[in-house]
DNA sequence: TACCAGGAATGGTCTGACCAATACGCTCAG
DNA sequence: CTGAGCGTATTGGTCAGACCATTCCTGGTA
């Protein structure tokens, strides 16, 4: 008999008469908010499993549809991961820098930003963190960077160099600053960058032997803790990227085709 | 009679035998991807209205539940906005810097970042953009900033100064760089910052008359296109914030209570 | 002309069912 | 006793049809 939210018991037991806001809208949103809060408070930590959908229905006093919509939102927000089958369910996950950056990249792609905007912001940031990187890079960081350079060089020879490889290098450099916020942001920058460049099929021209060699030199400078040299190399490297990008008529990211 | 996805017609007409990937999972995800693509391609632009749920059901050949789950994901991703009532439906929205920053702030809050991490990244960025700001700030920018400073001063007198006001000032400064990517990032930084600070009830001590005066001076420096002075002021300003933050035992953002 | 009531469009929710994927445990053969 | 294999229970994914709440528009009435 489909009791709607109009009768006395809208589902969330105990809300008789003392609603806090005006919110009568969207029960699923209330559920989302509750779970979000539990996660933020640490009552739910990554790895924890939420009750099954059917169980949540009972606890919240709502139908399965509503619970499922809430779970969809939580999943889309990157807070939980849903697995099917027995012992499945919604598991709280650790929002990794990678995951976060990816979601943001999606939105940046759609925002009103030009490739030039992104490049400019990138220059500010990647140059700004160099002091930190030069100061804090560990041997492991440098070893990883060397490996990436090697990998890049051989890929370049075989003609299989991709923008993703360049992005990986820059992100790894940033991670040597040993600051999660910085790492995430650099990662974020490369998302929309990649999309734009790959769609325009300009990966190869952007990264010639010269670029690869600059990567090599940069690692060297970092290893020698030579900030000025590192800064010089990075400036040249990014500036060249910016210049080449400009030659592609600076297409808006959300419309890689360009139409002028 | 509830035809499941097991019979010959799993819903999305025309997929007989030529699936591209292995993806048979989650029909709603396919719908999300289609809409996402349409938006990215510009076939759907902000303001456009998607067909009604019932109409989408027919077009996709799926049930309303499935369509609704897809819409939930799109909504959570900040791509559409859903309005009820006649002439309602799902409307494509322009992903504003504000909206994007908010979503990211949520995730940053949960990621493993300390307030110190965020502050450090903020220093790198806000200092790095100063040259752009000093160069590009328009009269309108400066007028806005002056207004914000005024507002801050009077709020300070009446004891009603909030961190949100400080955040608004810094974001407005960043927007004077006239680069959407930069503006969004600064906005993003202030999200988790605010949460952390407000929960710790340290808004007031962080922003005394001295901080307000620094805001004033900064605007002045920008107006005079005096990069060095602006840089000096900003450095002092942020450094002081960082120092005070450190006194609060650098609590992890996701656990403002601190437990050491 | 101005206002208000009714209707139509649309999202929000409910119910109850079935299918698909998965993991656990039991049975039976070796 | 051990291992392989097959059920079976659990759980998410989907469907169908229904009703309610909100909102806008239209047409009738004062």
mmCIF file of N, CA and C in Angstrom, chain B residues 141-161 165 169 207 211-217 219-220:
data_model
loop_
_atom_site.group_PDB
_atom_site.id
_atom_site.type_symbol
_atom_site.label_atom_id
_atom_site.label_comp_id
_atom_site.label_asym_id
_atom_site.label_seq_id
_atom_site.Cartn_x
_atom_site.Cartn_y
_atom_site.Cartn_z
ATOM 1 N N UNK B 141 38.691 44.633 -9.737
ATOM 2 C CA UNK B 141 39.278 43.706 -8.772
ATOM 3 C C UNK B 141 39.638 44.447 -7.500
ATOM 4 N N UNK B 142 40.335 45.546 -7.682
ATOM 5 C CA UNK B 142 40.824 46.281 -6.516
ATOM 6 C C UNK B 142 39.680 46.863 -5.702
ATOM 7 N N UNK B 143 38.656 47.335 -6.398
ATOM 8 C CA UNK B 143 37.495 47.869 -5.696
ATOM 9 C C UNK B 143 36.841 46.774 -4.852
ATOM 10 N N UNK B 144 36.695 45.604 -5.444
ATOM 11 C CA UNK B 144 36.113 44.477 -4.712
ATOM 12 C C UNK B 144 36.942 44.152 -3.482
ATOM 13 N N UNK B 145 38.246 44.118 -3.674
ATOM 14 C CA UNK B 145 39.116 43.766 -2.561
ATOM 15 C C UNK B 145 39.001 44.808 -1.445
ATOM 16 N N UNK B 146 38.964 46.059 -1.840
ATOM 17 C CA UNK B 146 38.801 47.117 -0.838
ATOM 18 C C UNK B 146 37.518 46.898 -0.051
ATOM 19 N N UNK B 147 36.475 46.579 -0.763
ATOM 20 C CA UNK B 147 35.188 46.350 -0.099
ATOM 21 C C UNK B 147 35.299 45.215 0.911
ATOM 22 N N UNK B 148 35.975 44.168 0.496
ATOM 23 C CA UNK B 148 36.119 43.022 1.398
ATOM 24 C C UNK B 148 36.924 43.404 2.642
ATOM 25 N N UNK B 149 37.939 44.220 2.431
ATOM 26 C CA UNK B 149 38.750 44.644 3.569
ATOM 27 C C UNK B 149 37.905 45.465 4.537
ATOM 28 N N UNK B 150 37.158 46.418 3.979
ATOM 29 C CA UNK B 150 36.266 47.238 4.800
ATOM 30 C C UNK B 150 35.362 46.349 5.638
ATOM 31 N N UNK B 151 34.716 45.453 4.917
ATOM 32 C CA UNK B 151 33.785 44.530 5.539
ATOM 33 C C UNK B 151 34.464 43.776 6.678
ATOM 34 N N UNK B 152 35.670 43.340 6.404
ATOM 35 C CA UNK B 152 36.412 42.599 7.415
ATOM 36 C C UNK B 152 36.711 43.449 8.628
ATOM 37 N N UNK B 153 37.091 44.679 8.387
ATOM 38 C CA UNK B 153 37.433 45.549 9.515
ATOM 39 C C UNK B 153 36.239 45.795 10.424
ATOM 40 N N UNK B 154 35.096 46.070 9.798
ATOM 41 C CA UNK B 154 33.927 46.351 10.631
ATOM 42 C C UNK B 154 33.463 45.081 11.345
ATOM 43 N N UNK B 155 33.605 43.944 10.660
ATOM 44 C CA UNK B 155 33.225 42.692 11.309
ATOM 45 C C UNK B 155 34.157 42.425 12.487
ATOM 46 N N UNK B 156 35.390 42.812 12.321
ATOM 47 C CA UNK B 156 36.368 42.588 13.370
ATOM 48 C C UNK B 156 35.996 43.405 14.612
ATOM 49 N N UNK B 157 35.553 44.628 14.358
ATOM 50 C CA UNK B 157 35.162 45.479 15.484
ATOM 51 C C UNK B 157 33.991 44.901 16.250
ATOM 52 N N UNK B 158 33.037 44.395 15.484
ATOM 53 C CA UNK B 158 31.851 43.854 16.142
ATOM 54 C C UNK B 158 32.065 42.404 16.589
ATOM 55 N N UNK B 159 33.258 41.920 16.395
ATOM 56 C CA UNK B 159 33.570 40.572 16.868
ATOM 57 C C UNK B 159 32.932 39.472 16.054
ATOM 58 N N UNK B 160 32.489 39.802 14.842
ATOM 59 C CA UNK B 160 31.795 38.790 14.054
ATOM 60 C C UNK B 160 32.624 38.313 12.869
ATOM 61 N N UNK B 161 33.921 38.483 12.975
ATOM 62 C CA UNK B 161 34.766 38.071 11.854
ATOM 63 C C UNK B 161 34.835 36.549 11.786
ATOM 64 N N UNK B 165 35.206 34.836 5.825
ATOM 65 C CA UNK B 165 35.489 36.154 5.267
ATOM 66 C C UNK B 165 36.946 36.232 4.810
ATOM 67 N N UNK B 169 38.358 36.703 0.905
ATOM 68 C CA UNK B 169 39.361 37.678 0.496
ATOM 69 C C UNK B 169 40.455 37.021 -0.337
ATOM 70 N N UNK B 207 42.775 35.555 13.136
ATOM 71 C CA UNK B 207 42.593 36.757 12.342
ATOM 72 C C UNK B 207 42.373 37.947 13.243
ATOM 73 N N UNK B 211 46.110 40.765 11.098
ATOM 74 C CA UNK B 211 45.794 40.092 9.848
ATOM 75 C C UNK B 211 44.972 40.989 8.939
ATOM 76 N N UNK B 212 44.023 41.656 9.533
ATOM 77 C CA UNK B 212 43.158 42.541 8.751
ATOM 78 C C UNK B 212 43.979 43.655 8.108
ATOM 79 N N UNK B 213 44.913 44.157 8.890
ATOM 80 C CA UNK B 213 45.746 45.239 8.362
ATOM 81 C C UNK B 213 46.612 44.740 7.212
ATOM 82 N N UNK B 214 47.054 43.523 7.339
ATOM 83 C CA UNK B 214 47.854 42.946 6.260
ATOM 84 C C UNK B 214 47.024 42.828 4.987
ATOM 85 N N UNK B 215 45.777 42.468 5.148
ATOM 86 C CA UNK B 215 44.899 42.425 3.981
ATOM 87 C C UNK B 215 44.867 43.803 3.319
ATOM 88 N N UNK B 216 44.716 44.791 4.155
ATOM 89 C CA UNK B 216 44.648 46.167 3.639
ATOM 90 C C UNK B 216 45.917 46.531 2.872
ATOM 91 N N UNK B 217 47.029 46.231 3.484
ATOM 92 C CA UNK B 217 48.308 46.557 2.858
ATOM 93 C C UNK B 217 48.484 45.816 1.536
ATOM 94 N N UNK B 219 46.237 44.854 -0.579
ATOM 95 C CA UNK B 219 45.463 45.504 -1.634
ATOM 96 C C UNK B 219 46.208 46.737 -2.142
ATOM 97 N N UNK B 220 46.765 47.448 -1.209
ATOM 98 C CA UNK B 220 47.506 48.646 -1.570
ATOM 99 C C UNK B 220 48.677 48.299 -2.491
#
